Amino acid sequence: MNYQEWQFTNFHITKKIPHMKTVNSFNFAGKKALIRVDFNVPLNERFEITDDTRIKATIPTISKILADGGSVILMSHLGRPKDGPTEKYSLKHLVTPLSVVFGRPVKFADDCIGASATELSATLQSGEILLLENLRFYKEEEKGDVGFAEKLSKLGDVWVNDAFGTAHRAHASTAVIGQFFEDRICGFVMQAELDNAQKVLENSERPFTAIMGGSKISDKIMIIERLLDKVDNLIIGGGMTYTFVLAQGGKIGKSISEPDKVDLAKEILAKAAAKGVKIFMPLDNVCADDFSNNANRQIVGQGLIPDGWEGLDIGPESVKLFQGIVENSKTVLWNGPMGVFEFPNFAIGTNAIANSVVKATEENGAFSLIGGGDSASAINNAGYGDRVSYVSTGGGALLEYMEGKVLPGVAALA
């Protein structure tokens, strides 16, 4: 997808934040654009990228800047380095893949604020790309250090934030840096993320079904409560199911749960009933006698998991029930797997939901938003990334935005 194809989204965000500059509205000719991207991509033991979704997502923003006659300075984090520079987390491993993606040599500075960064950025010419070393090699990045942010700012003429996945963090490069630029610009990735979240929250077509998975109610409580004012159907799967089952007096064996959140689960069920929202939980579960792909398995009804066994996936009756709901929806939000999808024997439920989201999108004309993290991995691993409406690159950031929280990385663009 080229940048022209993204221009249709330009009006949405400017309605929400009137003074926000966007990539379409800015001419980058002769400018050095310092772009915060999210290149926190998975690497294998040979330092090869195993999923380049986040890199490809930045192509429209970078292409527009280069086409205008600007140059690009890319800054990102990779992983969670604890003690400064680490080979495993060096962004130098991305130089060759990026050069291939953008069809030109990508220069690399072996520091993000040192002499190499300063010299290479100073001599960068129109049409060239420079990648800085991992921002998190400096602890000042995550601390939101103003001095560190100011040093970064001196590398570019304008600041572009295209890292939605880190927009919920008030880090030096994602938020604090904005104060040093007159031109603070929203990148296409950031713009698309905000637009699609807004479409689901404010302009959803009914019936609207939200699918919430994952292991903990405590991680999703705020978005669940907000969604109770928006959705018609709420499907609950994954590990959080078992806390709800406890709330209803069922047996869960040794399944993951939050016993201290049982009262919270009861409150959610009561609020949903009061608001007329239909909550659907698994009718049956695939359980195992060990947390392993090769464990012994059995299918049991809801609330009937025996001692010594744990639920690791939804069962066939649950799959049928959930598929019928999803496939008849006109808006679908999916955040969190139905089970331990990393184990092939317990990925059946998650894959079935992925199939149904695609079917709802293609056959029922539904708008489908996949909420980052494990859900995005499940969709992409199944090869369905281009068969749903939008796959978010931001897990925690999307959740916080949809919860109604102000994201520092978005506020800094105003």
CSV table of C-alpha atoms in Angstrom, one decimal:
chain,number,residue,atom,x,y,z
A,1,MET,CA,0.0,0.0,0.0
A,2,ASN,CA,1.4,3.4,-0.9
A,3,TYR,CA,0.9,6.7,0.9
A,4,GLN,CA,-1.7,8.0,-1.6
A,5,GLU,CA,-4.0,5.1,-0.6
A,6,TRP,CA,-3.9,6.3,3.0
A,7,GLN,CA,-5.0,9.9,2.3
A,8,PHE,CA,-8.7,9.2,2.8
A,9,THR,CA,-8.3,8.8,6.5
A,10,ASN,CA,-6.8,12.2,7.0
A,11,PHE,CA,-9.9,14.1,8.2
A,12,HIS,CA,-10.8,11.8,11.1
A,13,ILE,CA,-8.0,12.6,13.5
A,14,THR,CA,-8.0,16.3,12.8
A,15,LYS,CA,-11.6,16.3,14.0
A,16,LYS,CA,-10.7,14.7,17.3
A,17,ILE,CA,-7.5,16.8,17.9
A,18,PRO,CA,-8.1,20.0,15.8
A,19,HIS,CA,-4.5,21.2,15.9
A,20,MET,CA,-2.8,18.0,15.0
A,21,LYS,CA,-0.6,18.0,11.9
A,22,THR,CA,-0.7,14.9,9.8
A,23,VAL,CA,1.7,13.5,7.2
A,24,ASN,CA,-0.6,14.4,4.3
A,25,SER,CA,-0.9,18.0,5.4
A,26,PHE,CA,2.9,18.6,5.7
A,27,ASN,CA,5.5,19.2,3.0
A,28,PHE,CA,8.8,17.5,4.0
A,29,ALA,CA,10.9,19.0,1.2
A,30,GLY,CA,14.4,19.7,2.5
A,31,LYS,CA,13.4,18.6,6.0
A,32,LYS,CA,15.1,15.9,8.2
A,33,ALA,CA,12.2,14.0,9.7
A,34,LEU,CA,13.0,12.4,13.1
A,35,ILE,CA,10.5,9.6,13.2
A,36,ARG,CA,9.6,7.5,16.3
A,37,VAL,CA,8.7,4.1,14.9
A,38,ASP,CA,7.9,0.8,16.6
A,39,PHE,CA,10.5,-1.6,15.2
A,40,ASN,CA,10.3,-3.9,18.3
A,41,VAL,CA,10.1,-6.9,16.0
A,42,PRO,CA,10.8,-10.5,16.9
A,43,LEU,CA,14.2,-12.0,16.0
A,44,ASN,CA,15.3,-15.6,15.9
A,45,GLU,CA,18.6,-16.9,17.2
A,46,ARG,CA,20.3,-15.8,13.9
A,47,PHE,CA,19.0,-12.3,14.4
A,48,GLU,CA,16.6,-12.6,11.5
A,49,ILE,CA,13.2,-10.9,11.6
A,50,THR,CA,10.4,-13.5,12.0
A,51,ASP,CA,7.5,-11.0,11.7
A,52,ASP,CA,8.0,-7.7,9.8
A,53,THR,CA,4.4,-6.4,10.2
A,54,ARG,CA,5.5,-3.4,12.2
A,55,ILE,CA,8.2,-2.5,9.7
A,56,LYS,CA,5.8,-2.8,6.7
A,57,ALA,CA,3.3,-0.6,8.5
A,58,THR,CA,5.7,2.3,8.4
A,59,ILE,CA,6.2,2.2,4.6
A,60,PRO,CA,3.5,4.8,3.8
A,61,THR,CA,4.8,7.4,6.3
A,62,ILE,CA,8.5,7.0,5.2
A,63,SER,CA,7.6,6.9,1.5
A,64,LYS,CA,5.6,10.1,1.7
A,65,ILE,CA,8.5,11.9,3.4
A,66,LEU,CA,11.1,10.7,0.9
A,67,ALA,CA,8.7,11.5,-2.0
A,68,ASP,CA,8.4,15.0,-0.8
A,69,GLY,CA,12.2,15.4,-0.9
A,70,GLY,CA,12.9,14.9,2.8
A,71,SER,CA,15.2,12.6,4.6
A,72,VAL,CA,14.4,10.2,7.4
A,73,ILE,CA,16.0,9.5,10.8
A,74,LEU,CA,14.4,6.4,12.4
A,75,MET,CA,14.5,5.9,16.2
A,76,SER,CA,13.0,2.9,18.0
A,77,HIS,CA,13.5,0.5,20.8
A,78,LEU,CA,14.0,-3.3,20.5
A,79,GLY,CA,13.3,-5.6,23.4
A,80,ARG,CA,14.0,-4.8,27.0
A,81,PRO,CA,17.7,-4.3,27.5
A,82,LYS,CA,18.6,-4.0,31.2
A,83,ASP,CA,22.2,-3.0,31.2
A,84,GLY,CA,23.0,-0.8,28.3
A,85,PRO,CA,24.1,-1.9,24.9
A,86,THR,CA,23.5,-5.6,24.2
A,87,GLU,CA,24.2,-7.5,20.9
A,88,LYS,CA,20.8,-9.3,21.1
A,89,TYR,CA,18.9,-6.0,21.1
A,90,SER,CA,21.0,-4.0,18.7
A,91,LEU,CA,19.0,-2.4,15.9
A,92,LYS,CA,21.9,-3.0,13.5
A,93,HIS,CA,20.3,-6.4,12.8
A,94,LEU,CA,17.5,-4.5,11.0
A,95,VAL,CA,19.7,-2.5,8.6
A,96,THR,CA,19.8,-5.1,5.8
A,97,PRO,CA,16.1,-5.9,5.9
A,98,LEU,CA,15.2,-2.2,6.0
A,99,SER,CA,17.5,-1.6,3.0
A,100,VAL,CA,15.6,-4.3,1.1
A,101,VAL,CA,12.1,-2.9,2.1
A,102,PHE,CA,12.9,0.7,1.1
A,103,GLY,CA,15.1,-0.1,-2.0
A,104,ARG,CA,18.0,2.0,-0.9
A,105,PRO,CA,20.9,1.7,1.6
A,106,VAL,CA,20.0,2.5,5.2
A,107,LYS,CA,22.7,4.2,7.2
A,108,PHE,CA,23.3,3.1,10.8
A,109,ALA,CA,24.4,5.1,13.8
A,110,ASP,CA,25.9,2.9,16.5
A,111,ASP,CA,24.4,5.3,19.1
A,112,CYS,CA,21.3,7.3,19.3
A,113,ILE,CA,22.7,10.6,20.8
A,114,GLY,CA,26.5,10.2,20.4
A,115,ALA,CA,28.9,11.4,17.9
A,116,SER,CA,27.9,9.0,15.1
A,117,ALA,CA,24.3,10.0,15.4
A,118,THR,CA,25.1,13.7,15.3
A,119,GLU,CA,27.6,13.4,12.4
A,120,LEU,CA,25.4,11.1,10.2
A,121,SER,CA,22.3,13.1,10.8
A,122,ALA,CA,24.1,16.4,10.0
A,123,THR,CA,25.3,15.1,6.6
A,124,LEU,CA,22.0,13.2,5.7
A,125,GLN,CA,20.8,14.2,2.2
A,126,SER,CA,17.4,14.3,0.7
A,127,GLY,CA,16.1,10.8,0.0
A,128,GLU,CA,18.4,9.1,2.5
A,129,ILE,CA,17.5,7.0,5.6
A,130,LEU,CA,19.4,6.8,8.9
A,131,LEU,CA,18.6,4.3,11.6
A,132,LEU,CA,19.7,5.1,15.2
A,133,GLU,CA,20.8,2.5,17.7
A,134,ASN,CA,18.3,1.2,20.3
A,135,LEU,CA,16.9,4.1,22.4
A,136,ARG,CA,16.5,1.8,25.4
A,137,PHE,CA,20.3,1.3,25.7
A,138,TYR,CA,19.8,4.5,27.7
A,139,LYS,CA,17.7,4.3,30.9
A,140,GLU,CA,16.8,8.0,30.3
A,141,GLU,CA,14.5,6.9,27.5
A,142,GLU,CA,12.0,5.1,29.6
A,143,LYS,CA,12.4,7.6,32.5
A,144,GLY,CA,11.2,10.3,30.1
A,145,ASP,CA,14.3,12.3,30.7
A,146,VAL,CA,14.0,15.9,29.3
A,147,GLY,CA,17.7,16.3,28.7
A,148,PHE,CA,17.9,13.0,26.7
A,149,ALA,CA,14.8,14.0,24.7
A,150,GLU,CA,16.4,17.4,23.9
A,151,LYS,CA,19.6,15.6,22.6
A,152,LEU,CA,17.5,13.4,20.4
A,153,SER,CA,15.5,16.5,19.1
A,154,LYS,CA,18.7,18.1,17.8
A,155,LEU,CA,19.0,15.4,15.1
A,156,GLY,CA,16.0,16.4,13.1
A,157,ASP,CA,14.0,19.4,11.9
A,158,VAL,CA,10.5,17.9,12.5
A,159,TRP,CA,9.3,15.2,14.8
A,160,VAL,CA,6.9,12.5,13.5
A,161,ASN,CA,5.3,10.0,15.9
A,162,ASP,CA,4.4,6.8,14.1
A,163,ALA,CA,4.8,4.5,17.1
A,164,PHE,CA,1.3,3.8,18.4
A,165,GLY,CA,2.4,0.7,20.2
A,166,THR,CA,4.3,2.9,22.6
A,167,ALA,CA,2.0,5.9,22.7
A,168,HIS,CA,0.8,5.0,26.2
A,169,ARG,CA,4.3,5.5,27.6
A,170,ALA,CA,5.5,8.9,28.5
A,171,HIS,CA,9.0,8.1,27.3
A,172,ALA,CA,11.6,10.6,26.0
A,173,SER,CA,11.2,9.7,22.3
A,174,THR,CA,7.4,9.1,22.4
A,175,ALA,CA,6.1,12.1,24.2
A,176,VAL,CA,8.7,14.3,26.0
A,177,ILE,CA,10.5,15.2,22.8
A,178,GLY,CA,7.5,17.0,21.4
A,179,GLN,CA,8.1,20.2,23.3
A,180,PHE,CA,11.3,20.8,21.3
A,181,PHE,CA,9.6,20.9,17.9
A,182,GLU,CA,7.3,23.4,16.3
A,183,ASP,CA,6.3,20.8,13.8
A,184,ARG,CA,4.9,17.7,15.6
A,185,ILE,CA,3.4,15.4,13.1
A,186,CYS,CA,1.1,12.3,13.3
A,187,GLY,CA,2.3,9.4,11.2
A,188,PHE,CA,0.1,7.2,9.1
A,189,VAL,CA,0.3,4.2,11.5
A,190,MET,CA,-0.7,6.4,14.5
A,191,GLN,CA,-3.4,8.0,12.4
A,192,ALA,CA,-4.9,4.7,11.3
A,193,GLU,CA,-4.8,3.2,14.8
A,194,LEU,CA,-6.7,6.2,16.2
A,195,ASP,CA,-9.2,6.3,13.3
A,196,ASN,CA,-10.1,2.6,13.5
A,197,ALA,CA,-10.4,2.7,17.3
A,198,GLN,CA,-12.7,5.6,17.0
A,199,LYS,CA,-14.8,3.9,14.3
A,200,VAL,CA,-15.4,1.0,16.6
A,201,LEU,CA,-16.1,3.1,19.7
A,202,GLU,CA,-18.2,5.8,18.1
A,203,ASN,CA,-19.5,4.7,14.7
A,204,SER,CA,-20.1,1.0,15.0
A,205,GLU,CA,-22.8,-0.7,13.0
A,206,ARG,CA,-24.9,-3.2,14.9
A,207,PRO,CA,-24.9,-5.9,16.0
A,208,PHE,CA,-21.6,-5.1,17.7
A,209,THR,CA,-19.7,-8.1,19.2
A,210,ALA,CA,-16.6,-7.8,21.3
A,211,ILE,CA,-14.5,-10.9,21.9
A,212,MET,CA,-12.3,-10.7,25.0
A,213,GLY,CA,-9.7,-13.3,25.7
A,214,GLY,CA,-6.5,-13.5,27.6
A,215,SER,CA,-5.6,-14.7,31.1
A,216,LYS,CA,-6.7,-12.0,33.5
A,217,ILE,CA,-9.9,-10.0,34.2
A,218,SER,CA,-7.7,-7.4,35.9
A,219,ASP,CA,-6.0,-6.6,32.6
A,220,LYS,CA,-9.2,-6.1,30.7
A,221,ILE,CA,-11.6,-4.7,33.4
A,222,MET,CA,-11.6,-1.1,32.2
A,223,ILE,CA,-12.2,-1.8,28.6
A,224,ILE,CA,-14.9,-4.4,29.4
A,225,GLU,CA,-16.7,-1.9,31.5
A,226,ARG,CA,-16.5,0.7,28.7
A,227,LEU,CA,-17.6,-1.8,26.1
A,228,LEU,CA,-20.7,-2.6,28.1
A,229,ASP,CA,-22.0,0.8,27.0
A,230,LYS,CA,-21.2,0.0,23.4
A,231,VAL,CA,-21.7,-3.6,22.5
A,232,ASP,CA,-24.6,-6.0,21.9
A,233,ASN,CA,-22.6,-9.1,22.6
A,234,LEU,CA,-19.6,-9.8,24.7
A,235,ILE,CA,-17.8,-13.1,24.2
A,236,ILE,CA,-15.4,-14.1,27.0
A,237,GLY,CA,-12.7,-16.7,26.4
A,238,GLY,CA,-9.2,-17.6,27.4
A,239,GLY,CA,-7.9,-17.8,31.0
A,240,MET,CA,-10.2,-15.1,32.3
A,241,THR,CA,-13.1,-17.4,31.7
A,242,TYR,CA,-12.3,-19.4,34.8
A,243,THR,CA,-12.6,-16.5,37.2
A,244,PHE,CA,-16.2,-16.0,35.8
A,245,VAL,CA,-16.9,-19.7,36.3
A,246,LEU,CA,-15.7,-19.5,39.9
A,247,ALA,CA,-18.1,-16.5,40.3
A,248,GLN,CA,-20.9,-18.8,39.1
A,249,GLY,CA,-20.0,-21.6,41.5
A,250,GLY,CA,-18.3,-23.9,38.9
A,251,LYS,CA,-15.3,-26.2,39.2
A,252,ILE,CA,-12.1,-25.2,37.4
A,253,GLY,CA,-9.5,-27.7,38.6
A,254,LYS,CA,-6.1,-26.1,38.4
A,255,SER,CA,-7.0,-23.6,35.7
A,256,ILE,CA,-5.5,-20.2,35.8
A,257,SER,CA,-7.8,-17.8,37.7
A,258,GLU,CA,-8.0,-14.7,39.9
A,259,PRO,CA,-9.9,-15.8,43.1
A,260,ASP,CA,-9.7,-12.2,44.4
A,261,LYS,CA,-11.5,-11.0,41.4
A,262,VAL,CA,-14.6,-13.2,41.7
A,263,ASP,CA,-16.7,-10.3,43.1
A,264,LEU,CA,-15.5,-8.2,40.2
A,265,ALA,CA,-16.7,-10.9,37.8
A,266,LYS,CA,-20.1,-11.0,39.5
A,267,GLU,CA,-20.3,-7.2,39.1
A,268,ILE,CA,-19.5,-7.4,35.4
A,269,LEU,CA,-22.2,-10.0,34.9
A,270,ALA,CA,-24.8,-7.9,36.8
A,271,LYS,CA,-23.9,-4.7,34.9
A,272,ALA,CA,-24.2,-6.5,31.5
A,273,ALA,CA,-27.6,-7.8,32.5
A,274,ALA,CA,-28.7,-4.3,33.5
A,275,LYS,CA,-27.5,-2.8,30.3
A,276,GLY,CA,-29.1,-5.5,28.1
A,277,VAL,CA,-25.7,-6.8,26.9
A,278,LYS,CA,-25.6,-10.5,26.2
A,279,ILE,CA,-22.5,-12.2,27.7
A,280,PHE,CA,-21.4,-15.5,26.2
A,281,MET,CA,-19.0,-17.8,27.9
A,282,PRO,CA,-17.7,-21.2,26.8
A,283,LEU,CA,-20.2,-24.1,27.0
A,284,ASP,CA,-17.3,-26.6,27.2
A,285,ASN,CA,-13.6,-26.6,27.5
A,286,VAL,CA,-10.6,-28.6,26.3
A,287,CYS,CA,-8.6,-29.4,29.4
A,288,ALA,CA,-5.3,-31.0,30.0
A,289,ASP,CA,-3.5,-32.8,32.8
A,290,ASP,CA,-0.3,-30.7,32.2
A,291,PHE,CA,0.6,-27.4,30.7
A,292,SER,CA,2.1,-28.9,27.6
A,293,ASN,CA,1.1,-29.4,23.9
A,294,ASN,CA,1.4,-33.2,24.4
A,295,ALA,CA,-0.6,-33.4,27.6
A,296,ASN,CA,-3.6,-35.8,27.9
A,297,ARG,CA,-6.8,-34.0,26.9
A,298,GLN,CA,-10.5,-34.3,27.6
A,299,ILE,CA,-13.5,-32.1,26.8
A,300,VAL,CA,-15.8,-31.2,29.7
A,301,GLY,CA,-18.8,-29.0,30.2
A,302,GLN,CA,-18.6,-25.5,31.7
A,303,GLY,CA,-17.7,-25.6,35.4
A,304,LEU,CA,-16.9,-29.3,35.4
A,305,ILE,CA,-13.1,-29.4,35.1
A,306,PRO,CA,-11.8,-32.1,37.5
A,307,ASP,CA,-9.1,-31.6,40.0
A,308,GLY,CA,-5.6,-31.9,38.6
A,309,TRP,CA,-6.8,-30.7,35.1
A,310,GLU,CA,-6.7,-27.2,33.6
A,311,GLY,CA,-8.7,-25.6,30.8
A,312,LEU,CA,-6.4,-24.6,27.9
A,313,ASP,CA,-9.0,-24.0,25.1
A,314,ILE,CA,-12.6,-23.7,24.3
A,315,GLY,CA,-14.5,-26.9,23.3
A,316,PRO,CA,-16.4,-27.7,20.1
A,317,GLU,CA,-19.8,-26.6,21.4
A,318,SER,CA,-18.3,-23.2,22.4
A,319,VAL,CA,-16.8,-22.9,19.0
A,320,LYS,CA,-20.2,-23.4,17.3
A,321,LEU,CA,-21.9,-20.9,19.6
A,322,PHE,CA,-19.2,-18.2,19.2
A,323,GLN,CA,-19.0,-18.7,15.5
A,324,GLY,CA,-22.7,-18.1,15.0
A,325,ILE,CA,-22.6,-14.8,17.0
A,326,VAL,CA,-19.4,-13.5,15.3
A,327,GLU,CA,-20.5,-14.4,11.8
A,328,ASN,CA,-23.8,-12.5,12.2
A,329,SER,CA,-22.2,-9.3,13.5
A,330,LYS,CA,-21.6,-6.1,11.7
A,331,THR,CA,-18.8,-4.8,14.0
A,332,VAL,CA,-16.3,-7.1,15.6
A,333,LEU,CA,-13.6,-6.2,18.1
A,334,TRP,CA,-11.2,-9.0,19.1
A,335,ASN,CA,-8.7,-8.8,21.8
A,336,GLY,CA,-7.1,-11.9,23.3
A,337,PRO,CA,-7.0,-15.6,22.3
A,338,MET,CA,-9.5,-18.3,23.3
A,339,GLY,CA,-6.8,-20.5,24.7
A,340,VAL,CA,-3.1,-21.3,24.8
A,341,PHE,CA,-2.8,-20.9,21.0
A,342,GLU,CA,1.0,-21.3,21.1
A,343,PHE,CA,0.3,-25.0,21.6
A,344,PRO,CA,-1.1,-26.4,18.3
A,345,ASN,CA,-3.3,-28.9,20.2
A,346,PHE,CA,-5.0,-26.0,22.0
A,347,ALA,CA,-5.2,-23.5,19.2
A,348,ILE,CA,-8.4,-24.9,17.6
A,349,GLY,CA,-10.7,-22.4,19.4
A,350,THR,CA,-8.5,-19.4,18.6
A,351,ASN,CA,-8.2,-20.4,14.9
A,352,ALA,CA,-11.9,-21.0,14.7
A,353,ILE,CA,-12.6,-17.5,15.9
A,354,ALA,CA,-10.1,-16.1,13.4
A,355,ASN,CA,-11.9,-17.9,10.6
A,356,SER,CA,-15.3,-16.5,11.8
A,357,VAL,CA,-14.0,-12.9,12.0
A,358,VAL,CA,-12.8,-13.3,8.4
A,359,LYS,CA,-16.1,-14.7,7.4
A,360,ALA,CA,-18.0,-11.9,9.1
A,361,THR,CA,-15.8,-9.4,7.3
A,362,GLU,CA,-15.9,-10.9,3.8
A,363,GLU,CA,-19.4,-12.3,3.7
A,364,ASN,CA,-21.4,-10.2,6.1
A,365,GLY,CA,-19.7,-6.8,5.4
A,366,ALA,CA,-18.6,-6.4,9.0
A,367,PHE,CA,-15.9,-4.0,10.2
A,368,SER,CA,-13.4,-6.0,12.2
A,369,LEU,CA,-10.7,-4.6,14.4
A,370,ILE,CA,-8.1,-7.0,15.7
A,371,GLY,CA,-6.7,-5.6,19.0
A,372,GLY,CA,-3.0,-6.2,18.8
A,373,GLY,CA,-0.9,-8.6,20.8
A,374,ASP,CA,-1.8,-12.3,20.7
A,375,SER,CA,-4.9,-11.7,18.6
A,376,ALA,CA,-2.8,-10.0,15.9
A,377,SER,CA,-0.3,-12.8,16.1
A,378,ALA,CA,-3.1,-15.4,15.7
A,379,ILE,CA,-4.6,-13.6,12.7
A,380,ASN,CA,-1.3,-13.1,11.0
A,381,ASN,CA,0.0,-16.6,11.7
A,382,ALA,CA,-3.2,-17.9,10.0
A,383,GLY,CA,-2.5,-15.7,7.0
A,384,TYR,CA,-5.6,-13.7,7.5
A,385,GLY,CA,-4.0,-10.3,8.2
A,386,ASP,CA,-5.2,-8.8,4.9
A,387,ARG,CA,-8.7,-10.4,5.2
A,388,VAL,CA,-9.9,-8.4,8.2
A,389,SER,CA,-10.6,-4.7,8.3
A,390,TYR,CA,-7.7,-3.7,10.5
A,391,VAL,CA,-5.0,-5.4,12.6
A,392,SER,CA,-3.7,-3.1,15.3
A,393,THR,CA,0.1,-3.0,16.0
A,394,GLY,CA,-0.5,-1.7,19.5
A,395,GLY,CA,-1.7,-4.0,22.3
A,396,GLY,CA,-1.5,-2.1,25.5
A,397,ALA,CA,-1.8,1.3,23.8
A,398,LEU,CA,-5.0,0.3,22.0
A,399,LEU,CA,-6.6,-1.0,25.2
A,400,GLU,CA,-5.7,2.2,27.1
A,401,TYR,CA,-7.1,4.4,24.3
A,402,MET,CA,-10.3,2.4,24.1
A,403,GLU,CA,-10.6,2.7,27.9
A,404,GLY,CA,-10.7,6.4,27.5
A,405,LYS,CA,-7.3,7.2,28.8
A,406,VAL,CA,-5.2,10.0,27.3
A,407,LEU,CA,-2.1,8.6,25.6
A,408,PRO,CA,1.0,10.7,26.2
A,409,GLY,CA,2.3,10.0,22.7
A,410,VAL,CA,-0.9,11.3,21.2
A,411,ALA,CA,-1.3,14.3,23.5
A,412,ALA,CA,2.3,15.3,22.6
A,413,LEU,CA,1.2,15.8,19.0
A,414,ALA,CA,-1.4,18.5,19.8
